[in-house]
Amino acid sequence: PEIKKTVFRFESIDLSQYSDLKIQTAHLQLYGIHSDEGATRLVIRGEYATHSAPFTSQSFPFMVDDRKLTKQTVEWTTSEGDEVWEAGMVWVSPNIVSILEEIFSNEGWKDGNAVTLIVEGSGFGRHVYMRDHHDCVAPTLTIEFESRC
């Protein structure tokens, strides 16, 4: 099966108010456009950069292959008989904290920089809204920290 890539770039990641805390969980949250079912195997990676550069219509998808990726990866799989990928449903990735920790530990990383996540895989009949559709259905990156209590 053909391997496809989808890129999600998140700007202005500011962790300054949490600098004394450890990241507990992190997830990519996506909103389905079309319904689909069947097995899917996706792999999530990050761009290993201190500040992920924007993508342009002229550079994509080729520019993805030129960027250095994290060693850490997270698998996101579904099997036959799993819940159907429904239009309008919210889909939450497995915990990607290992990927973000690798990026944030990169010497030169600072608050306010951008992060890019790359999702690639086969059986990729899952279509999601992108940022340019509407803020309410745009992909989100959720980072939760340990409690101060």
PDB file of C-alpha atoms in Angstrom, residues 6-103:
ATOM      1  CA  THR A   6       0.288  14.647   6.446  1.00  0.00           C
ATOM      2  CA  VAL A   7       2.025  17.535   8.166  1.00  0.00           C
ATOM      3  CA  PHE A   8       0.715  19.564  11.118  1.00  0.00           C
ATOM      4  CA  ARG A   9       2.645  22.707  12.116  1.00  0.00           C
ATOM      5  CA  PHE A  10       1.835  24.399  15.416  1.00  0.00           C
ATOM      6  CA  GLU A  11       3.114  27.939  15.916  1.00  0.00           C
ATOM      7  CA  SER A  12       4.050  29.769  19.106  1.00  0.00           C
ATOM      8  CA  ILE A  13       4.377  26.870  21.531  1.00  0.00           C
ATOM      9  CA  ASP A  14       4.883  28.661  24.845  1.00  0.00           C
ATOM     10  CA  LEU A  15       5.785  26.452  27.790  1.00  0.00           C
ATOM     11  CA  SER A  16       7.289  29.227  29.948  1.00  0.00           C
ATOM     12  CA  GLN A  17       4.631  29.123  32.666  1.00  0.00           C
ATOM     13  CA  TYR A  18       5.222  25.376  33.045  1.00  0.00           C
ATOM     14  CA  SER A  19       9.028  25.332  32.917  1.00  0.00           C
ATOM     15  CA  ASP A  20       9.235  23.785  36.399  1.00  0.00           C
ATOM     16  CA  LEU A  21       6.829  20.942  35.519  1.00  0.00           C
ATOM     17  CA  LYS A  22       7.181  17.704  33.598  1.00  0.00           C
ATOM     18  CA  ILE A  23       4.927  17.023  30.621  1.00  0.00           C
ATOM     19  CA  GLN A  24       2.501  14.271  31.583  1.00  0.00           C
ATOM     20  CA  THR A  25       0.682  13.685  28.290  1.00  0.00           C
ATOM     21  CA  ALA A  26       0.488  15.177  24.814  1.00  0.00           C
ATOM     22  CA  HIS A  27      -1.948  14.387  22.018  1.00  0.00           C
ATOM     23  CA  LEU A  28      -2.722  15.384  18.474  1.00  0.00           C
ATOM     24  CA  GLN A  29      -6.469  15.961  18.097  1.00  0.00           C
ATOM     25  CA  LEU A  30      -8.025  15.708  14.627  1.00  0.00           C
ATOM     26  CA  TYR A  31     -11.543  16.175  13.244  1.00  0.00           C
ATOM     27  CA  GLY A  32     -12.747  13.738  10.595  1.00  0.00           C
ATOM     28  CA  ILE A  33     -14.144  15.033   7.284  1.00  0.00           C
ATOM     29  CA  HIS A  34     -15.246  11.761   5.651  1.00  0.00           C
ATOM     30  CA  SER A  35     -16.312   8.442   7.117  1.00  0.00           C
ATOM     31  CA  ASP A  36     -14.050   5.430   6.593  1.00  0.00           C
ATOM     32  CA  GLU A  37     -13.471   2.049   8.172  1.00  0.00           C
ATOM     33  CA  GLY A  38     -10.854  -0.652   8.112  1.00  0.00           C
ATOM     34  CA  ALA A  39      -7.379  -1.120   9.463  1.00  0.00           C
ATOM     35  CA  THR A  40      -4.916   1.747   9.526  1.00  0.00           C
ATOM     36  CA  ARG A  41      -1.302   1.919  10.667  1.00  0.00           C
ATOM     37  CA  LEU A  42       0.027   5.415  11.191  1.00  0.00           C
ATOM     38  CA  VAL A  43       3.359   6.577  12.577  1.00  0.00           C
ATOM     39  CA  ILE A  44       3.742   9.996  14.182  1.00  0.00           C
ATOM     40  CA  ARG A  45       7.109  11.758  14.159  1.00  0.00           C
ATOM     41  CA  GLY A  46       8.235  15.281  14.853  1.00  0.00           C
ATOM     42  CA  GLU A  47      10.602  17.564  13.053  1.00  0.00           C
ATOM     43  CA  TYR A  48      13.773  17.713  15.136  1.00  0.00           C
ATOM     44  CA  ALA A  49      14.318  21.454  14.937  1.00  0.00           C
ATOM     45  CA  THR A  50      14.694  24.338  17.334  1.00  0.00           C
ATOM     46  CA  HIS A  51      12.069  26.266  15.350  1.00  0.00           C
ATOM     47  CA  SER A  52      10.154  24.475  12.603  1.00  0.00           C
ATOM     48  CA  ALA A  53      10.099  26.560   9.431  1.00  0.00           C
ATOM     49  CA  PRO A  54       6.783  27.122   7.637  1.00  0.00           C
ATOM     50  CA  PHE A  55       5.866  25.013   4.624  1.00  0.00           C
ATOM     51  CA  THR A  56       4.963  26.643   1.342  1.00  0.00           C
ATOM     52  CA  SER A  57       2.778  25.302  -1.438  1.00  0.00           C
ATOM     53  CA  GLN A  58       5.884  25.156  -3.650  1.00  0.00           C
ATOM     54  CA  SER A  59       7.926  23.151  -1.134  1.00  0.00           C
ATOM     55  CA  PHE A  60       5.364  20.615   0.059  1.00  0.00           C
ATOM     56  CA  PRO A  61       5.558  17.578   0.073  1.00  0.00           C
ATOM     57  CA  PHE A  62       9.223  17.508  -0.911  1.00  0.00           C
ATOM     58  CA  MET A  63      10.401  19.734   1.914  1.00  0.00           C
ATOM     59  CA  VAL A  64       9.198  17.173   4.480  1.00  0.00           C
ATOM     60  CA  ASP A  65      11.747  14.648   3.235  1.00  0.00           C
ATOM     61  CA  ASP A  66      14.536  17.222   3.585  1.00  0.00           C
ATOM     62  CA  ARG A  67      13.839  17.883   7.268  1.00  0.00           C
ATOM     63  CA  LYS A  68      15.490  16.045  10.133  1.00  0.00           C
ATOM     64  CA  LEU A  69      12.961  13.939  12.050  1.00  0.00           C
ATOM     65  CA  THR A  70      12.865  12.834  15.661  1.00  0.00           C
ATOM     66  CA  LYS A  71      14.193   9.414  16.595  1.00  0.00           C
ATOM     67  CA  GLN A  72      11.107   8.992  18.765  1.00  0.00           C
ATOM     68  CA  THR A  73       7.990   7.745  16.982  1.00  0.00           C
ATOM     69  CA  VAL A  74       4.516   6.777  18.139  1.00  0.00           C
ATOM     70  CA  GLU A  75       2.289   4.252  16.374  1.00  0.00           C
ATOM     71  CA  TRP A  76      -1.403   4.980  15.927  1.00  0.00           C
ATOM     72  CA  THR A  77      -3.242   1.887  14.704  1.00  0.00           C
ATOM     73  CA  THR A  78      -6.778   0.736  14.135  1.00  0.00           C
ATOM     74  CA  SER A  79      -7.891  -2.797  13.302  1.00  0.00           C
ATOM     75  CA  GLU A  80     -10.741  -4.237  11.286  1.00  0.00           C
ATOM     76  CA  GLY A  81     -13.863  -3.981  13.433  1.00  0.00           C
ATOM     77  CA  ASP A  82     -12.607  -0.977  15.422  1.00  0.00           C
ATOM     78  CA  GLU A  83     -14.776   2.076  15.668  1.00  0.00           C
ATOM     79  CA  VAL A  84     -15.482   3.603  12.262  1.00  0.00           C
ATOM     80  CA  TRP A  85     -13.753   6.889  11.436  1.00  0.00           C
ATOM     81  CA  GLU A  86     -16.832   9.111  11.213  1.00  0.00           C
ATOM     82  CA  ALA A  87     -17.178  12.520   9.630  1.00  0.00           C
ATOM     83  CA  GLY A  88     -17.354  15.145  12.376  1.00  0.00           C
ATOM     84  CA  MET A  89     -15.842  12.901  15.052  1.00  0.00           C
ATOM     85  CA  VAL A  90     -12.827  13.933  17.081  1.00  0.00           C
ATOM     86  CA  TRP A  91      -9.885  11.543  16.934  1.00  0.00           C
ATOM     87  CA  VAL A  92      -7.170  11.733  19.579  1.00  0.00           C
ATOM     88  CA  SER A  93      -3.738  10.239  18.999  1.00  0.00           C
ATOM     89  CA  PRO A  94      -1.899   8.073  21.478  1.00  0.00           C
ATOM     90  CA  ASN A  95       0.416   9.916  23.875  1.00  0.00           C
ATOM     91  CA  ILE A  96       3.181  11.683  21.891  1.00  0.00           C
ATOM     92  CA  VAL A  97       5.063  13.086  24.886  1.00  0.00           C
ATOM     93  CA  SER A  98       8.259  11.223  23.902  1.00  0.00           C
ATOM     94  CA  ILE A  99       8.334  13.045  20.550  1.00  0.00           C
ATOM     95  CA  LEU A 100       7.787  16.472  22.115  1.00  0.00           C
ATOM     96  CA  GLU A 101      10.349  15.871  24.854  1.00  0.00           C
ATOM     97  CA  GLU A 102      12.947  15.096  22.184  1.00  0.00           C
ATOM     98  CA  ILE A 103      12.109  18.336  20.339  1.00  0.00           C
TER      99      ILE A 103
END
